[in-house]
């Protein structure tokens, strides 16, 4: 299965990844805040992920890593 | 598992000081990717100006120098003339390049200096708290134009990419933006082209990036991108305004 890893402490809750993700089910805002007080995004359901890398491309913090299962 | 995307290695682990959704982070990341992909880490020299863009000096494992407000093209001129084999990048915001340092960028273009200017245009003074800049749109509300920018007091926004393209010393001038993943890839192609022209020893290469400033515009980041697509792009049309390399082919 493909994998999306979000660096929780770098996330600033801009929601670009949530907005541009073509599947909309993979990422979700967490219920707890990180050290800086943001509700960081986390990867919840990887079944639909096609590893397109759009979430990582639009992330201004470089907080997202995308790996494709080959 | 093969890696589709990860943070560029030329980046440090420093926490980025930009506000959430700031376009600077995306542009820094793209420049970092280009430096890494083309092995320019030993050759690249950044010249930082004053403004939000100066924060990036802590994020790259690359040589850099900080210039006075608006004087980054003057410092870049010195660096490029002393070490012409290096990739010299002057990374400036709109308050710095258009307002404070207008004469430096104009004379660098007139002299045909052979470095690259990445000009980040967010239509506002971001760092100092959202004041009106020369690039602010007509009717745009800022802290120093609370009733909207009016023509009779402040004139019209400045389209730098077109102005620089009109100067003979400029070799390449393009305007790009970061509002969609596709446009981010186009921006990467534009900056790569500018860097390659510089490494071939051509004239001044200028890339203007229209970027969101959600904090300065008083909008949520996604709303700021929508406003950028609707309003800012109509004032600052995207496209290539000069590409002598293409004409030579």
PDB file of C-alpha atoms in Angstrom:
ATOM      1  CA  UNK A   1       0.000   0.000   0.000  1.00  0.00           C
ATOM      2  CA  UNK A   2       1.191   3.546  -0.755  1.00  0.00           C
ATOM      3  CA  UNK A   3       2.235   5.641   2.180  1.00  0.00           C
ATOM      4  CA  UNK A   4       1.879   9.342   3.095  1.00  0.00           C
ATOM      5  CA  UNK A   5       3.886  10.568   6.083  1.00  0.00           C
ATOM      6  CA  UNK A   6       3.139  13.985   7.581  1.00  0.00           C
ATOM      7  CA  UNK A   7       5.663  15.660   9.866  1.00  0.00           C
ATOM      8  CA  UNK A   8       3.192  16.681  12.539  1.00  0.00           C
ATOM      9  CA  UNK A   9       5.348  19.353  14.163  1.00  0.00           C
ATOM     10  CA  UNK A  10       5.937  21.202  10.860  1.00  0.00           C
ATOM     11  CA  UNK A  11       2.276  21.339   9.772  1.00  0.00           C
ATOM     12  CA  UNK A  12       0.621  24.791   9.982  1.00  0.00           C
ATOM     13  CA  UNK A  13      -2.925  23.762   9.130  1.00  0.00           C
ATOM     14  CA  UNK A  14      -3.104  25.636   5.796  1.00  0.00           C
ATOM     15  CA  UNK A  15      -5.234  22.790   4.374  1.00  0.00           C
ATOM     16  CA  UNK A  16      -3.745  22.996   0.855  1.00  0.00           C
ATOM     17  CA  UNK A  17      -3.189  19.218   0.933  1.00  0.00           C
ATOM     18  CA  UNK A  18      -6.813  18.577   1.916  1.00  0.00           C
ATOM     19  CA  UNK A  19      -8.059  20.993  -0.773  1.00  0.00           C
ATOM     20  CA  UNK A  20      -6.006  19.588  -3.667  1.00  0.00           C
ATOM     21  CA  UNK A  21      -6.058  15.863  -2.827  1.00  0.00           C
ATOM     22  CA  UNK A  22      -8.005  14.212  -5.697  1.00  0.00           C
ATOM     23  CA  UNK A  23      -9.378  11.481  -3.410  1.00  0.00           C
ATOM     24  CA  UNK A  24     -10.328  13.569  -0.336  1.00  0.00           C
ATOM     25  CA  UNK A  25     -10.411  10.554   2.009  1.00  0.00           C
ATOM     26  CA  UNK A  26      -6.719  10.101   2.755  1.00  0.00           C
ATOM     27  CA  UNK A  27      -5.817  13.087   4.915  1.00  0.00           C
ATOM     28  CA  UNK A  28      -7.713  14.586   7.823  1.00  0.00           C
ATOM     29  CA  UNK A  29      -7.090  17.222  10.492  1.00  0.00           C
ATOM     30  CA  UNK A  30      -6.243  15.692  13.862  1.00  0.00           C
ATOM     31  CA  UNK A  31      -8.208  16.437  17.040  1.00  0.00           C
ATOM     32  CA  UNK A  32      -5.170  17.491  19.052  1.00  0.00           C
ATOM     33  CA  UNK A  33      -2.762  20.369  18.515  1.00  0.00           C
ATOM     34  CA  UNK A  34       0.983  20.140  17.840  1.00  0.00           C
ATOM     35  CA  UNK A  35       3.680  22.052  19.756  1.00  0.00           C
ATOM     36  CA  UNK A  36       2.888  25.299  17.913  1.00  0.00           C
ATOM     37  CA  UNK A  37      -0.860  25.010  18.493  1.00  0.00           C
ATOM     38  CA  UNK A  38      -2.008  23.874  15.037  1.00  0.00           C
ATOM     39  CA  UNK A  39      -4.440  21.022  14.390  1.00  0.00           C
ATOM     40  CA  UNK A  40      -1.953  19.169  12.221  1.00  0.00           C
ATOM     41  CA  UNK A  41      -3.031  17.058   9.259  1.00  0.00           C
ATOM     42  CA  UNK A  42      -2.582  13.287   9.508  1.00  0.00           C
ATOM     43  CA  UNK A  43      -2.935  10.388   7.090  1.00  0.00           C
ATOM     44  CA  UNK A  44      -5.928   8.279   8.132  1.00  0.00           C
ATOM     45  CA  UNK A  45      -6.980   5.959   5.298  1.00  0.00           C
ATOM     46  CA  UNK A  46      -4.490   4.871   2.650  1.00  0.00           C
ATOM     47  CA  UNK A  47      -6.693   2.513   0.623  1.00  0.00           C
ATOM     48  CA  UNK A  48      -7.551   5.057  -2.108  1.00  0.00           C
ATOM     49  CA  UNK A  49      -4.138   6.782  -2.300  1.00  0.00           C
ATOM     50  CA  UNK A  50      -2.614   6.707  -5.789  1.00  0.00           C
ATOM     51  CA  UNK A  51       0.695   8.306  -4.668  1.00  0.00           C
ATOM     52  CA  UNK A  52       0.275  11.235  -7.085  1.00  0.00           C
ATOM     53  CA  UNK A  53       2.344  13.452  -4.782  1.00  0.00           C
ATOM     54  CA  UNK A  54       0.056  16.501  -5.106  1.00  0.00           C
ATOM     55  CA  UNK A  55      -0.293  16.903  -1.317  1.00  0.00           C
ATOM     56  CA  UNK A  56       3.500  17.042  -1.003  1.00  0.00           C
ATOM     57  CA  UNK A  57       3.894  19.393  -3.994  1.00  0.00           C
ATOM     58  CA  UNK A  58       1.528  21.998  -2.560  1.00  0.00           C
ATOM     59  CA  UNK A  59       2.720  21.726   1.074  1.00  0.00           C
ATOM     60  CA  UNK A  60       4.571  24.997   1.817  1.00  0.00           C
ATOM     61  CA  UNK A  61       6.398  23.454   4.772  1.00  0.00           C
ATOM     62  CA  UNK A  62       7.797  20.395   2.988  1.00  0.00           C
ATOM     63  CA  UNK A  63       6.191  18.393   5.788  1.00  0.00           C
ATOM     64  CA  UNK A  64       4.752  15.589   3.632  1.00  0.00           C
ATOM     65  CA  UNK A  65       6.592  12.560   2.239  1.00  0.00           C
ATOM     66  CA  UNK A  66       4.893  10.274  -0.297  1.00  0.00           C
ATOM     67  CA  UNK A  67       6.035   6.723  -1.014  1.00  0.00           C
ATOM     68  CA  UNK A  68       4.684   4.481  -3.786  1.00  0.00           C
ATOM     69  CA  UNK A  69       4.365   0.727  -3.373  1.00  0.00           C
ATOM     70  CA  UNK A  70       6.047  -0.935  -6.353  1.00  0.00           C
TER      71      UNK A  70
ATOM     72  CA  UNK B   1       8.694   1.404  -1.716  1.00  0.00           C
ATOM     73  CA  UNK B   2       9.888   4.150  -4.050  1.00  0.00           C
ATOM     74  CA  UNK B   3       9.879   7.729  -2.871  1.00  0.00           C
ATOM     75  CA  UNK B   4       7.537   9.955  -4.922  1.00  0.00           C
ATOM     76  CA  UNK B   5       8.231  13.107  -2.949  1.00  0.00           C
ATOM     77  CA  UNK B   6      10.267  14.112   0.062  1.00  0.00           C
ATOM     78  CA  UNK B   7      11.685  17.285   1.555  1.00  0.00           C
ATOM     79  CA  UNK B   8      14.806  18.304  -0.448  1.00  0.00           C
ATOM     80  CA  UNK B   9      18.148  17.336   1.147  1.00  0.00           C
ATOM     81  CA  UNK B  10      19.499  20.871   0.713  1.00  0.00           C
ATOM     82  CA  UNK B  11      16.952  22.018   3.290  1.00  0.00           C
ATOM     83  CA  UNK B  12      17.908  22.197   6.957  1.00  0.00           C
ATOM     84  CA  UNK B  13      15.571  20.832   9.651  1.00  0.00           C
ATOM     85  CA  UNK B  14      14.785  24.392  10.779  1.00  0.00           C
ATOM     86  CA  UNK B  15      11.099  25.151  11.487  1.00  0.00           C
ATOM     87  CA  UNK B  16       9.842  27.544   8.804  1.00  0.00           C
ATOM     88  CA  UNK B  17       8.872  30.949  10.188  1.00  0.00           C
ATOM     89  CA  UNK B  18       6.425  31.764   7.391  1.00  0.00           C
ATOM     90  CA  UNK B  19       2.715  31.967   8.200  1.00  0.00           C
ATOM     91  CA  UNK B  20       0.551  28.963   7.303  1.00  0.00           C
ATOM     92  CA  UNK B  21      -0.179  28.864   3.567  1.00  0.00           C
ATOM     93  CA  UNK B  22       2.546  31.358   2.589  1.00  0.00           C
ATOM     94  CA  UNK B  23       3.765  30.982  -0.991  1.00  0.00           C
ATOM     95  CA  UNK B  24       7.398  31.482   0.051  1.00  0.00           C
ATOM     96  CA  UNK B  25       7.549  27.935   1.427  1.00  0.00           C
ATOM     97  CA  UNK B  26       6.454  26.437  -1.908  1.00  0.00           C
ATOM     98  CA  UNK B  27       8.912  28.581  -3.896  1.00  0.00           C
ATOM     99  CA  UNK B  28      11.817  27.792  -1.531  1.00  0.00           C
ATOM    100  CA  UNK B  29      11.011  24.115  -1.821  1.00  0.00           C
ATOM    101  CA  UNK B  30      11.012  24.235  -5.639  1.00  0.00           C
ATOM    102  CA  UNK B  31      14.356  26.076  -5.717  1.00  0.00           C
ATOM    103  CA  UNK B  32      15.723  23.489  -3.265  1.00  0.00           C
ATOM    104  CA  UNK B  33      14.544  20.651  -5.512  1.00  0.00           C
ATOM    105  CA  UNK B  34      16.206  22.254  -8.559  1.00  0.00           C
ATOM    106  CA  UNK B  35      19.513  22.757  -6.731  1.00  0.00           C
ATOM    107  CA  UNK B  36      19.436  19.147  -5.567  1.00  0.00           C
ATOM    108  CA  UNK B  37      18.434  17.623  -8.926  1.00  0.00           C
ATOM    109  CA  UNK B  38      21.133  19.502 -10.842  1.00  0.00           C
ATOM    110  CA  UNK B  39      23.896  19.225  -8.199  1.00  0.00           C
ATOM    111  CA  UNK B  40      24.263  23.002  -7.916  1.00  0.00           C
ATOM    112  CA  UNK B  41      24.732  22.913  -4.133  1.00  0.00           C
ATOM    113  CA  UNK B  42      28.436  23.803  -4.385  1.00  0.00           C
ATOM    114  CA  UNK B  43      27.803  26.490  -7.004  1.00  0.00           C
ATOM    115  CA  UNK B  44      24.667  28.227  -5.738  1.00  0.00           C
ATOM    116  CA  UNK B  45      24.932  31.558  -3.913  1.00  0.00           C
ATOM    117  CA  UNK B  46      21.751  33.155  -2.585  1.00  0.00           C
ATOM    118  CA  UNK B  47      21.463  36.890  -2.070  1.00  0.00           C
ATOM    119  CA  UNK B  48      18.729  37.597   0.464  1.00  0.00           C
ATOM    120  CA  UNK B  49      17.000  40.973   0.701  1.00  0.00           C
ATOM    121  CA  UNK B  50      14.907  42.382   3.558  1.00  0.00           C
ATOM    122  CA  UNK B  51      11.331  41.212   4.033  1.00  0.00           C
ATOM    123  CA  UNK B  52       9.749  37.829   4.687  1.00  0.00           C
ATOM    124  CA  UNK B  53      12.018  36.347   2.025  1.00  0.00           C
ATOM    125  CA  UNK B  54      15.080  36.814   4.264  1.00  0.00           C
ATOM    126  CA  UNK B  55      13.868  34.082   6.631  1.00  0.00           C
ATOM    127  CA  UNK B  56      14.929  31.530   4.018  1.00  0.00           C
ATOM    128  CA  UNK B  57      18.639  32.054   4.846  1.00  0.00           C
ATOM    129  CA  UNK B  58      18.244  29.514   7.647  1.00  0.00           C
ATOM    130  CA  UNK B  59      16.538  26.876   5.503  1.00  0.00           C
ATOM    131  CA  UNK B  60      19.168  26.145   2.841  1.00  0.00           C
ATOM    132  CA  UNK B  61      22.520  24.389   3.249  1.00  0.00           C
ATOM    133  CA  UNK B  62      23.862  26.726   0.561  1.00  0.00           C
ATOM    134  CA  UNK B  63      26.183  29.766   0.623  1.00  0.00           C
ATOM    135  CA  UNK B  64      24.332  33.029   1.006  1.00  0.00           C
ATOM    136  CA  UNK B  65      24.730  36.711   1.767  1.00  0.00           C
ATOM    137  CA  UNK B  66      22.184  39.194   3.079  1.00  0.00           C
ATOM    138  CA  UNK B  67      21.978  42.573   1.354  1.00  0.00           C
ATOM    139  CA  UNK B  68      20.520  45.869   2.489  1.00  0.00           C
ATOM    140  CA  UNK B  69      16.864  46.635   1.795  1.00  0.00           C
ATOM    141  CA  UNK B  70      16.361  46.551  -1.969  1.00  0.00           C
ATOM    142  CA  UNK B  71      20.074  46.218  -2.746  1.00  0.00           C
ATOM    143  CA  UNK B  72      20.178  42.484  -3.457  1.00  0.00           C
ATOM    144  CA  UNK B  73      20.751  42.996  -7.232  1.00  0.00           C
ATOM    145  CA  UNK B  74      23.742  45.245  -6.456  1.00  0.00           C
ATOM    146  CA  UNK B  75      25.299  42.595  -4.193  1.00  0.00           C
ATOM    147  CA  UNK B  76      24.438  39.843  -6.691  1.00  0.00           C
ATOM    148  CA  UNK B  77      26.218  41.880  -9.373  1.00  0.00           C
ATOM    149  CA  UNK B  78      29.395  41.849  -7.287  1.00  0.00           C
ATOM    150  CA  UNK B  79      29.157  38.117  -6.497  1.00  0.00           C
ATOM    151  CA  UNK B  80      28.495  37.179 -10.122  1.00  0.00           C
ATOM    152  CA  UNK B  81      31.265  39.368 -11.521  1.00  0.00           C
ATOM    153  CA  UNK B  82      33.804  38.033  -9.007  1.00  0.00           C
ATOM    154  CA  UNK B  83      32.802  34.376  -9.425  1.00  0.00           C
ATOM    155  CA  UNK B  84      31.094  33.989 -12.823  1.00  0.00           C
ATOM    156  CA  UNK B  85      31.030  30.170 -12.559  1.00  0.00           C
ATOM    157  CA  UNK B  86      28.567  30.343  -9.625  1.00  0.00           C
ATOM    158  CA  UNK B  87      24.780  30.227  -9.755  1.00  0.00           C
ATOM    159  CA  UNK B  88      23.788  33.561  -8.203  1.00  0.00           C
ATOM    160  CA  UNK B  89      20.153  33.894  -7.145  1.00  0.00           C
ATOM    161  CA  UNK B  90      18.662  37.165  -5.938  1.00  0.00           C
ATOM    162  CA  UNK B  91      15.438  36.177  -4.141  1.00  0.00           C
ATOM    163  CA  UNK B  92      13.296  39.254  -3.486  1.00  0.00           C
ATOM    164  CA  UNK B  93       9.796  40.240  -2.450  1.00  0.00           C
ATOM    165  CA  UNK B  94       7.692  43.011  -3.966  1.00  0.00           C
ATOM    166  CA  UNK B  95       8.205  45.621  -1.247  1.00  0.00           C
ATOM    167  CA  UNK B  96      11.931  45.081  -1.605  1.00  0.00           C
ATOM    168  CA  UNK B  97      12.295  44.893  -5.381  1.00  0.00           C
ATOM    169  CA  UNK B  98       9.611  47.264  -6.656  1.00  0.00           C
ATOM    170  CA  UNK B  99       9.497  49.869  -3.917  1.00  0.00           C
ATOM    171  CA  UNK B 100      12.811  50.127  -2.106  1.00  0.00           C
ATOM    172  CA  UNK B 101      15.152  48.663  -4.708  1.00  0.00           C
ATOM    173  CA  UNK B 102      13.615  49.788  -7.997  1.00  0.00           C
ATOM    174  CA  UNK B 103      16.789  51.517  -9.179  1.00  0.00           C
ATOM    175  CA  UNK B 104      18.999  48.493  -8.379  1.00  0.00           C
ATOM    176  CA  UNK B 105      16.921  46.025 -10.382  1.00  0.00           C
ATOM    177  CA  UNK B 106      16.472  48.480 -13.267  1.00  0.00           C
ATOM    178  CA  UNK B 107      20.195  49.198 -13.546  1.00  0.00           C
ATOM    179  CA  UNK B 108      21.095  45.529 -13.186  1.00  0.00           C
ATOM    180  CA  UNK B 109      18.816  44.815 -16.136  1.00  0.00           C
ATOM    181  CA  UNK B 110      20.191  47.792 -18.078  1.00  0.00           C
ATOM    182  CA  UNK B 111      23.759  46.553 -17.515  1.00  0.00           C
ATOM    183  CA  UNK B 112      22.669  43.038 -18.505  1.00  0.00           C
ATOM    184  CA  UNK B 113      24.043  41.387 -15.373  1.00  0.00           C
ATOM    185  CA  UNK B 114      24.110  37.613 -15.675  1.00  0.00           C
ATOM    186  CA  UNK B 115      22.322  36.455 -12.526  1.00  0.00           C
ATOM    187  CA  UNK B 116      18.782  35.264 -11.802  1.00  0.00           C
ATOM    188  CA  UNK B 117      16.144  37.264  -9.961  1.00  0.00           C
ATOM    189  CA  UNK B 118      13.266  35.333  -8.363  1.00  0.00           C
ATOM    190  CA  UNK B 119      10.698  38.011  -7.604  1.00  0.00           C
ATOM    191  CA  UNK B 120       7.908  36.982  -5.212  1.00  0.00           C
ATOM    192  CA  UNK B 121       4.909  39.248  -5.755  1.00  0.00           C
ATOM    193  CA  UNK B 122       2.176  39.007  -3.109  1.00  0.00           C
ATOM    194  CA  UNK B 123       0.672  42.479  -3.715  1.00  0.00           C
ATOM    195  CA  UNK B 124       1.332  43.649  -0.148  1.00  0.00           C
ATOM    196  CA  UNK B 125       4.052  44.400   2.433  1.00  0.00           C
ATOM    197  CA  UNK B 126       3.783  41.100   4.293  1.00  0.00           C
ATOM    198  CA  UNK B 127       6.423  41.335   7.016  1.00  0.00           C
ATOM    199  CA  UNK B 128       5.530  44.769   8.356  1.00  0.00           C
ATOM    200  CA  UNK B 129       1.818  44.022   8.718  1.00  0.00           C
ATOM    201  CA  UNK B 130      -0.012  44.267   5.408  1.00  0.00           C
ATOM    202  CA  UNK B 131       0.614  47.844   4.217  1.00  0.00           C
ATOM    203  CA  UNK B 132      -0.025  48.949   0.640  1.00  0.00           C
ATOM    204  CA  UNK B 133       2.803  48.142  -1.776  1.00  0.00           C
ATOM    205  CA  UNK B 134       3.330  49.477  -5.339  1.00  0.00           C
ATOM    206  CA  UNK B 135       2.029  46.090  -6.519  1.00  0.00           C
ATOM    207  CA  UNK B 136      -1.240  46.290  -4.529  1.00  0.00           C
ATOM    208  CA  UNK B 137      -4.285  45.819  -6.775  1.00  0.00           C
ATOM    209  CA  UNK B 138      -6.717  48.634  -7.596  1.00  0.00           C
ATOM    210  CA  UNK B 139      -9.370  48.794  -4.854  1.00  0.00           C
ATOM    211  CA  UNK B 140      -7.529  46.327  -2.600  1.00  0.00           C
ATOM    212  CA  UNK B 141      -7.987  46.989   1.116  1.00  0.00           C
ATOM    213  CA  UNK B 142      -4.799  47.127   3.181  1.00  0.00           C
ATOM    214  CA  UNK B 143      -3.905  48.714   6.529  1.00  0.00           C
ATOM    215  CA  UNK B 144      -2.707  51.896   4.759  1.00  0.00           C
ATOM    216  CA  UNK B 145      -5.478  51.925   2.148  1.00  0.00           C
ATOM    217  CA  UNK B 146      -8.530  51.089   4.270  1.00  0.00           C
ATOM    218  CA  UNK B 147     -10.965  52.361   1.605  1.00  0.00           C
ATOM    219  CA  UNK B 148      -9.207  50.465  -1.168  1.00  0.00           C
ATOM    220  CA  UNK B 149      -6.328  51.585  -3.396  1.00  0.00           C
ATOM    221  CA  UNK B 150      -7.437  54.674  -5.318  1.00  0.00           C
ATOM    222  CA  UNK B 151      -6.005  55.763  -8.661  1.00  0.00           C
ATOM    223  CA  UNK B 152      -5.929  59.510  -7.929  1.00  0.00           C
ATOM    224  CA  UNK B 153      -3.636  59.076  -4.893  1.00  0.00           C
ATOM    225  CA  UNK B 154      -1.484  56.062  -5.677  1.00  0.00           C
ATOM    226  CA  UNK B 155      -1.686  55.246  -9.390  1.00  0.00           C
ATOM    227  CA  UNK B 156      -1.670  51.762 -10.817  1.00  0.00           C
ATOM    228  CA  UNK B 157       0.016  48.455  -9.872  1.00  0.00           C
ATOM    229  CA  UNK B 158       3.471  47.850 -11.355  1.00  0.00           C
ATOM    230  CA  UNK B 159       3.902  44.922 -13.761  1.00  0.00           C
ATOM    231  CA  UNK B 160       7.601  44.197 -13.297  1.00  0.00           C
ATOM    232  CA  UNK B 161       7.925  41.182 -15.605  1.00  0.00           C
ATOM    233  CA  UNK B 162       6.767  43.290 -18.580  1.00  0.00           C
ATOM    234  CA  UNK B 163       8.938  46.272 -17.597  1.00  0.00           C
ATOM    235  CA  UNK B 164      12.076  44.150 -17.238  1.00  0.00           C
ATOM    236  CA  UNK B 165      11.284  42.345 -20.526  1.00  0.00           C
ATOM    237  CA  UNK B 166      11.362  45.728 -22.267  1.00  0.00           C
ATOM    238  CA  UNK B 167      15.007  46.321 -21.314  1.00  0.00           C
ATOM    239  CA  UNK B 168      17.583  45.016 -23.837  1.00  0.00           C
ATOM    240  CA  UNK B 169      19.872  43.590 -21.113  1.00  0.00           C
ATOM    241  CA  UNK B 170      17.182  41.139 -19.991  1.00  0.00           C
ATOM    242  CA  UNK B 171      17.481  37.687 -21.553  1.00  0.00           C
ATOM    243  CA  UNK B 172      14.449  35.922 -20.078  1.00  0.00           C
ATOM    244  CA  UNK B 173      11.366  37.191 -18.269  1.00  0.00           C
ATOM    245  CA  UNK B 174       8.339  35.163 -17.234  1.00  0.00           C
ATOM    246  CA  UNK B 175       5.467  35.429 -14.753  1.00  0.00           C
ATOM    247  CA  UNK B 176       4.244  32.283 -12.999  1.00  0.00           C
ATOM    248  CA  UNK B 177       2.148  31.496  -9.942  1.00  0.00           C
ATOM    249  CA  UNK B 178       1.620  28.856  -7.252  1.00  0.00           C
ATOM    250  CA  UNK B 179      -2.192  28.594  -7.113  1.00  0.00           C
ATOM    251  CA  UNK B 180      -2.485  24.989  -8.370  1.00  0.00           C
ATOM    252  CA  UNK B 181      -0.202  21.917  -8.489  1.00  0.00           C
ATOM    253  CA  UNK B 182       0.032  22.351 -12.287  1.00  0.00           C
ATOM    254  CA  UNK B 183       1.137  25.963 -11.974  1.00  0.00           C
ATOM    255  CA  UNK B 184       3.706  24.960  -9.334  1.00  0.00           C
ATOM    256  CA  UNK B 185       5.228  22.574 -11.895  1.00  0.00           C
ATOM    257  CA  UNK B 186       5.211  25.351 -14.516  1.00  0.00           C
ATOM    258  CA  UNK B 187       6.979  27.594 -12.004  1.00  0.00           C
ATOM    259  CA  UNK B 188       9.621  24.913 -11.503  1.00  0.00           C
ATOM    260  CA  UNK B 189      10.160  24.704 -15.279  1.00  0.00           C
ATOM    261  CA  UNK B 190      10.441  28.510 -15.526  1.00  0.00           C
ATOM    262  CA  UNK B 191      12.977  28.810 -12.684  1.00  0.00           C
ATOM    263  CA  UNK B 192      14.953  25.878 -14.107  1.00  0.00           C
ATOM    264  CA  UNK B 193      15.114  27.581 -17.501  1.00  0.00           C
ATOM    265  CA  UNK B 194      16.310  30.810 -15.853  1.00  0.00           C
ATOM    266  CA  UNK B 195      19.037  28.935 -13.938  1.00  0.00           C
ATOM    267  CA  UNK B 196      20.178  27.129 -17.093  1.00  0.00           C
ATOM    268  CA  UNK B 197      20.408  30.389 -19.048  1.00  0.00           C
ATOM    269  CA  UNK B 198      22.456  31.850 -16.237  1.00  0.00           C
ATOM    270  CA  UNK B 199      24.832  28.878 -16.226  1.00  0.00           C
ATOM    271  CA  UNK B 200      25.246  29.367 -19.998  1.00  0.00           C
ATOM    272  CA  UNK B 201      26.310  32.962 -19.296  1.00  0.00           C
ATOM    273  CA  UNK B 202      23.335  34.774 -20.826  1.00  0.00           C
ATOM    274  CA  UNK B 203      21.891  38.099 -19.608  1.00  0.00           C
ATOM    275  CA  UNK B 204      19.609  38.865 -16.678  1.00  0.00           C
ATOM    276  CA  UNK B 205      16.964  36.195 -16.090  1.00  0.00           C
ATOM    277  CA  UNK B 206      13.843  37.300 -14.233  1.00  0.00           C
ATOM    278  CA  UNK B 207      11.054  35.099 -12.881  1.00  0.00           C
ATOM    279  CA  UNK B 208       8.104  36.788 -11.181  1.00  0.00           C
ATOM    280  CA  UNK B 209       6.056  34.467  -8.961  1.00  0.00           C
ATOM    281  CA  UNK B 210       2.578  35.670  -7.973  1.00  0.00           C
ATOM    282  CA  UNK B 211       2.159  34.296  -4.470  1.00  0.00           C
ATOM    283  CA  UNK B 212      -0.533  34.330  -1.753  1.00  0.00           C
ATOM    284  CA  UNK B 213      -0.139  36.191   1.558  1.00  0.00           C
ATOM    285  CA  UNK B 214      -3.108  34.850   3.597  1.00  0.00           C
ATOM    286  CA  UNK B 215      -2.183  36.836   6.726  1.00  0.00           C
ATOM    287  CA  UNK B 216      -1.720  40.141   4.875  1.00  0.00           C
ATOM    288  CA  UNK B 217      -4.872  39.617   2.829  1.00  0.00           C
ATOM    289  CA  UNK B 218      -6.896  38.622   5.954  1.00  0.00           C
ATOM    290  CA  UNK B 219      -8.049  35.363   4.405  1.00  0.00           C
ATOM    291  CA  UNK B 220      -7.813  31.670   5.134  1.00  0.00           C
ATOM    292  CA  UNK B 221      -5.087  30.055   2.983  1.00  0.00           C
ATOM    293  CA  UNK B 222      -7.417  28.175   0.599  1.00  0.00           C
ATOM    294  CA  UNK B 223      -9.600  31.300   0.197  1.00  0.00           C
ATOM    295  CA  UNK B 224      -6.434  33.312  -0.530  1.00  0.00           C
ATOM    296  CA  UNK B 225      -5.567  30.917  -3.366  1.00  0.00           C
ATOM    297  CA  UNK B 226      -9.084  31.339  -4.785  1.00  0.00           C
ATOM    298  CA  UNK B 227      -8.835  35.126  -4.583  1.00  0.00           C
ATOM    299  CA  UNK B 228      -5.419  34.936  -6.255  1.00  0.00           C
ATOM    300  CA  UNK B 229      -6.918  32.914  -9.124  1.00  0.00           C
ATOM    301  CA  UNK B 230      -9.905  35.258  -9.498  1.00  0.00           C
ATOM    302  CA  UNK B 231      -8.444  38.735  -8.998  1.00  0.00           C
ATOM    303  CA  UNK B 232      -4.665  38.884  -8.826  1.00  0.00           C
ATOM    304  CA  UNK B 233      -4.043  36.937 -12.028  1.00  0.00           C
ATOM    305  CA  UNK B 234      -6.204  39.377 -14.018  1.00  0.00           C
ATOM    306  CA  UNK B 235      -3.904  42.248 -12.973  1.00  0.00           C
ATOM    307  CA  UNK B 236      -0.756  40.155 -13.358  1.00  0.00           C
ATOM    308  CA  UNK B 237      -1.291  37.947 -16.445  1.00  0.00           C
ATOM    309  CA  UNK B 238       0.868  34.836 -16.566  1.00  0.00           C
ATOM    310  CA  UNK B 239       3.191  34.060 -19.443  1.00  0.00           C
ATOM    311  CA  UNK B 240       6.605  34.464 -21.032  1.00  0.00           C
ATOM    312  CA  UNK B 241       7.342  38.092 -21.880  1.00  0.00           C
ATOM    313  CA  UNK B 242      10.830  37.591 -23.226  1.00  0.00           C
ATOM    314  CA  UNK B 243      12.822  34.492 -24.107  1.00  0.00           C
ATOM    315  CA  UNK B 244      15.801  35.290 -26.339  1.00  0.00           C
ATOM    316  CA  UNK B 245      16.990  31.681 -26.056  1.00  0.00           C
ATOM    317  CA  UNK B 246      13.848  30.488 -27.825  1.00  0.00           C
ATOM    318  CA  UNK B 247      14.172  33.184 -30.500  1.00  0.00           C
ATOM    319  CA  UNK B 248      17.799  32.198 -31.165  1.00  0.00           C
ATOM    320  CA  UNK B 249      16.722  28.599 -31.812  1.00  0.00           C
TER     321      UNK B 249
END
